[in-house]
Structures are given as structure tokens and as C-alpha cells.
XYZ file of C-alpha atoms in Angstrom:
244
model
C -68.224 -29.833 47.548
C -64.977 -30.044 49.447
C -62.623 -32.895 48.941
C -62.894 -34.198 52.505
C -66.689 -34.225 52.543
C -66.892 -35.888 49.120
C -64.365 -38.549 50.094
C -66.155 -39.277 53.381
C -69.535 -39.500 51.694
C -68.236 -41.768 48.954
C -66.341 -44.042 51.334
C -69.233 -44.424 53.786
C -71.801 -45.199 51.088
C -69.392 -47.619 49.434
C -68.783 -49.497 52.693
C -72.507 -49.805 53.374
C -73.165 -50.959 49.818
C -70.379 -53.524 50.142
C -71.872 -54.914 53.334
C -75.306 -55.217 51.743
C -73.750 -56.810 48.678
C -72.010 -59.464 50.782
C -75.092 -60.280 52.854
C -77.855 -60.179 50.237
C -76.280 -60.349 46.764
C -73.247 -62.598 46.861
C -72.898 -65.063 48.430
C -76.158 -64.524 50.394
C -75.536 -67.514 52.659
C -78.312 -66.686 55.088
C -80.936 -66.468 52.344
C -79.806 -69.635 50.613
C -79.822 -71.585 53.874
C -83.364 -70.408 54.630
C -82.532 -68.306 57.696
C -83.742 -65.117 55.999
C -86.822 -64.926 53.767
C -86.510 -64.348 50.016
C -88.610 -61.173 50.166
C -86.111 -59.548 52.543
C -83.297 -60.531 50.217
C -85.024 -59.006 47.187
C -85.702 -55.710 48.975
C -82.131 -55.456 50.248
C -80.735 -56.133 46.778
C -82.767 -53.240 45.407
C -81.550 -51.043 48.252
C -77.972 -52.089 47.515
C -78.373 -51.123 43.841
C -79.808 -47.731 44.728
C -77.008 -47.116 47.230
C -74.385 -47.892 44.598
C -76.116 -45.426 42.296
C -76.025 -42.776 45.008
C -72.295 -43.390 45.469
C -71.808 -41.627 42.143
C -73.365 -38.445 43.523
C -70.274 -37.134 45.437
C -68.188 -37.895 42.370
C -70.556 -35.833 40.225
C -70.480 -32.891 42.618
C -66.691 -32.988 42.756
C -66.566 -33.039 38.961
C -68.769 -29.966 38.728
C -66.584 -28.121 41.215
C -63.269 -28.969 39.578
C -64.438 -28.422 36.010
C -64.137 -24.647 36.331
C -61.460 -23.323 33.959
C -59.991 -20.929 36.525
C -58.967 -23.877 38.706
C -56.817 -25.398 35.974
C -57.671 -28.993 36.842
C -55.724 -31.516 34.742
C -57.703 -33.243 32.018
C -56.728 -36.654 33.356
C -58.401 -35.943 36.697
C -61.610 -34.864 34.973
C -61.643 -37.955 32.790
C -61.115 -40.230 35.787
C -64.085 -38.666 37.554
C -66.259 -39.122 34.488
C -65.335 -42.796 34.251
C -65.932 -43.175 37.982
C -69.474 -41.894 37.546
C -70.009 -44.272 34.636
C -68.747 -47.225 36.681
C -70.938 -46.463 39.681
C -74.055 -45.912 37.598
C -73.500 -49.065 35.569
C -72.886 -51.156 38.700
C -75.977 -49.786 40.436
C -78.194 -50.401 37.417
C -76.937 -53.973 37.016
C -77.572 -54.800 40.674
C -80.959 -53.099 40.623
C -82.071 -54.768 37.416
C -80.891 -58.251 38.424
C -82.499 -57.920 41.857
C -85.855 -56.923 40.388
C -85.675 -59.673 37.762
C -85.292 -62.314 40.474
C -88.954 -61.785 41.351
C -89.999 -63.574 38.144
C -86.916 -65.655 37.413
C -85.999 -68.978 39.023
C -82.478 -69.274 40.412
C -82.315 -72.924 39.419
C -82.548 -71.996 35.736
C -80.833 -68.580 35.421
C -78.961 -68.386 38.706
C -75.498 -68.614 37.099
C -76.305 -65.734 34.755
C -77.597 -63.587 37.567
C -74.525 -64.286 39.672
C -72.341 -63.340 36.703
C -74.161 -60.028 36.423
C -73.687 -59.383 40.129
C -69.973 -60.110 39.852
C -69.596 -57.725 36.902
C -71.466 -55.046 38.845
C -69.084 -55.425 41.797
C -66.056 -55.100 39.498
C -67.441 -51.941 37.899
C -68.178 -50.428 41.313
C -64.611 -51.072 42.500
C -63.133 -49.618 39.309
C -65.295 -46.525 39.733
C -64.126 -46.109 43.328
C -60.464 -46.436 42.343
C -60.926 -43.895 39.542
C -62.483 -41.429 41.986
C -59.523 -41.536 44.363
C -56.944 -41.603 41.594
C -58.389 -38.351 40.289
C -57.181 -36.616 43.446
C -53.702 -37.978 42.836
C -53.821 -36.677 39.269
C -54.551 -33.182 40.594
C -51.307 -33.023 42.539
C -48.618 -30.778 41.043
C -45.616 -32.514 39.546
C -42.563 -32.825 41.771
C -39.874 -30.194 41.295
C -37.132 -31.247 38.920
C -33.972 -32.519 40.497
C -30.908 -30.360 40.043
C -28.658 -31.638 37.334
C -25.395 -32.992 38.606
C -22.355 -31.443 36.892
C -20.887 -33.843 34.409
C -17.258 -34.673 34.839
C -15.283 -34.116 31.683
C -13.201 -37.083 30.687
C -9.932 -35.800 29.327
C -7.662 -38.056 27.361
C -3.946 -37.773 26.923
C -4.305 -35.609 23.870
C -6.416 -33.090 25.714
C -3.951 -33.004 28.588
C -1.063 -32.265 26.228
C -3.117 -29.576 24.523
C -3.848 -28.007 27.899
C -0.151 -28.109 28.800
C 0.754 -26.507 25.465
C -1.818 -23.799 25.984
C -0.392 -23.011 29.413
C 3.126 -23.043 27.990
C 2.055 -20.623 25.262
C 0.299 -18.429 27.777
C 3.369 -18.182 30.028
C 5.618 -16.442 27.441
C 2.807 -14.020 26.760
C 2.697 -13.224 30.445
C 6.516 -12.856 30.575
C 6.629 -10.706 27.439
C 6.425 -7.350 29.281
C 9.277 -8.424 31.561
C 11.407 -9.385 28.560
C 10.700 -6.032 26.918
C 11.759 -4.173 30.037
C 14.933 -6.272 30.309
C 15.796 -5.568 26.678
C 15.229 -1.860 27.195
C 17.495 -1.867 30.245
C 20.174 -3.820 28.339
C 20.021 -1.342 25.427
C 20.333 1.568 27.826
C 23.367 0.054 29.548
C 24.984 -0.685 26.175
C 24.409 2.864 25.019
C 25.931 4.166 28.270
C 28.945 1.914 27.836
C 29.462 3.015 24.220
C 29.262 6.664 25.238
C 31.826 6.128 27.994
C 34.087 4.224 25.579
C 33.837 7.030 23.032
C 34.767 9.581 25.676
C 37.783 7.568 26.793
C 38.776 7.022 23.161
C 38.563 10.762 22.480
C 40.670 11.435 25.555
C 43.356 8.909 24.634
C 43.641 9.917 20.952
C 45.524 13.225 21.590
C 47.944 11.477 23.902
C 48.578 8.772 21.322
C 49.203 11.351 18.570
C 51.663 13.231 20.799
C 53.550 10.076 21.613
C 53.684 9.016 17.965
C 55.012 12.418 16.918
C 57.613 12.248 19.656
C 58.773 8.830 18.545
C 58.766 9.774 14.850
C 61.059 12.765 15.317
C 64.020 10.882 16.856
C 63.533 8.054 14.429
C 63.854 10.476 11.513
C 66.943 12.023 13.021
C 68.523 8.670 13.554
C 67.825 7.672 10.001
C 69.607 10.745 8.643
C 72.665 10.243 10.820
C 75.465 7.947 9.768
C 77.303 5.738 12.168
C 80.684 7.064 13.202
C 83.863 5.115 12.288
C 82.226 3.422 9.374
C 82.564 4.108 5.664
C 80.186 3.491 2.899
C 81.105 0.705 0.614
C 80.201 0.696 -3.013
C 80.491 -2.038 -5.483
C 81.591 -1.595 -9.019
C 80.579 -3.631 -11.924
C 83.705 -5.687 -11.609
C 82.758 -6.869 -8.217
C 85.519 -4.920 -6.405
C 84.343 -2.997 -3.430
C 85.668 0.474 -2.883
C 85.467 2.576 0.236
C 84.617 6.201 0.261
């Protein structure tokens, strides 16, 4: 049985049973005031009990339909339908049994007990109805999970300094190729300068040797020559100087 048909059937039978319950079971004002005969009240109470029993029929048909394993009905929904059937059947039997027993029982003696039974039957019928409709809610798929919001990392001072140090360490690594190229260029320029200096030194060495030889020759000649107009003086052991 479809969900719409079962719900309509259950709701209509429950409304009719509730109307009969109010008019002929509790509080039955018209019967107690003598406007309606007691026989009519007894018959309508039996009808009300049977109608409550029949209210469990759409619940039973829905349970048989949704119990198929290929449908994958949640266990909670199946259990709610079972308890709904139990509630409707129990309520109908209580109303039916109390209504039939009123034929032989006097309300003046056992009226409070009968009214207590009727009240319990009404409570069971309402619980069964709620369980039937809650079973449809239990069949609904769960809502999709909400996306998790990204958590913001709380960084303290220590973590900030560590991050700064890491960036500072990473920067020299990035500049390392540049430094290597600069060093290579500096070495190349130094080698070029040393080569040019060696060439100039080799070119200047012959000139320096020529100049030194030229200066040494006159110096030697001058050393061998004696000054004119001067005599060599020698000293004897006596301290008297003699001239040659």
C-alpha cells in the first residue's frame, strides 16, 4: 500500500473513532443526561472499538510493504510500526471489552473502573497513531554532513620566530647560485689581472737589468779613479801622518 493511501485511511478512521469515542465513550453527556438511550450507547461503543481495531490495518499493510530487504527500511521505522499495531489493537480490545461488559455491569458500582479503562484505551490509540507517523520520519535519509570549516592555526611568538628563521635560512639557499657565479667572476678577473701583471713584470725586467748594468759600470769606474790634486795619507805607528 502506498504511503498516501495508508496515511489517508489511518487518519480518516482515527478521526471517526475519535468522534464516536467523545460522543458515546467519554464523556457521553447525551447518554448520561438521558437524551440518548443506553442501548444506542452500547452499540456505538462496540462500533468504536471495532473501528479502532481496523485503524491498525493500514499500519499492518505498510509494515508488510516496507519489510522487504531490498528496500533497506531502517529498523527503527519497522519497530515503530509494530508498536503502532500493538497500540491500536490493545486500545480497540479495551474499548470493545469494556463496552460489552457494561451490559451486565452497573455504572454506579464499577463506573470509575470502566472510565479508567476507556482513558487507557484512548492513550494507547494516540501513542499508536504517533508511532505510525513517526515511522515515516524514521525512513527519511539523514541530512548531508556539513562541510568542515577550516580551522585557523593559532601561532604564538615562538612559531612566528621559527617561521622567520626558516625564511631567513631559505633565502641564502636561494642566493647561493648567485654567490657562486659572483665568486667565479671574481676569480676570473683576478686571474686576468695576475696574468697582465706578470706580462708587465716580464716586460719591465729587461729594462731594469739594462739600467742597473749601466749604472754599475760608471760606479765601478768612479771607484777605481782617484781624485786629482789629492794625496793619500798614511799613518805610522807613531801617529805621524805621511803623504805619498
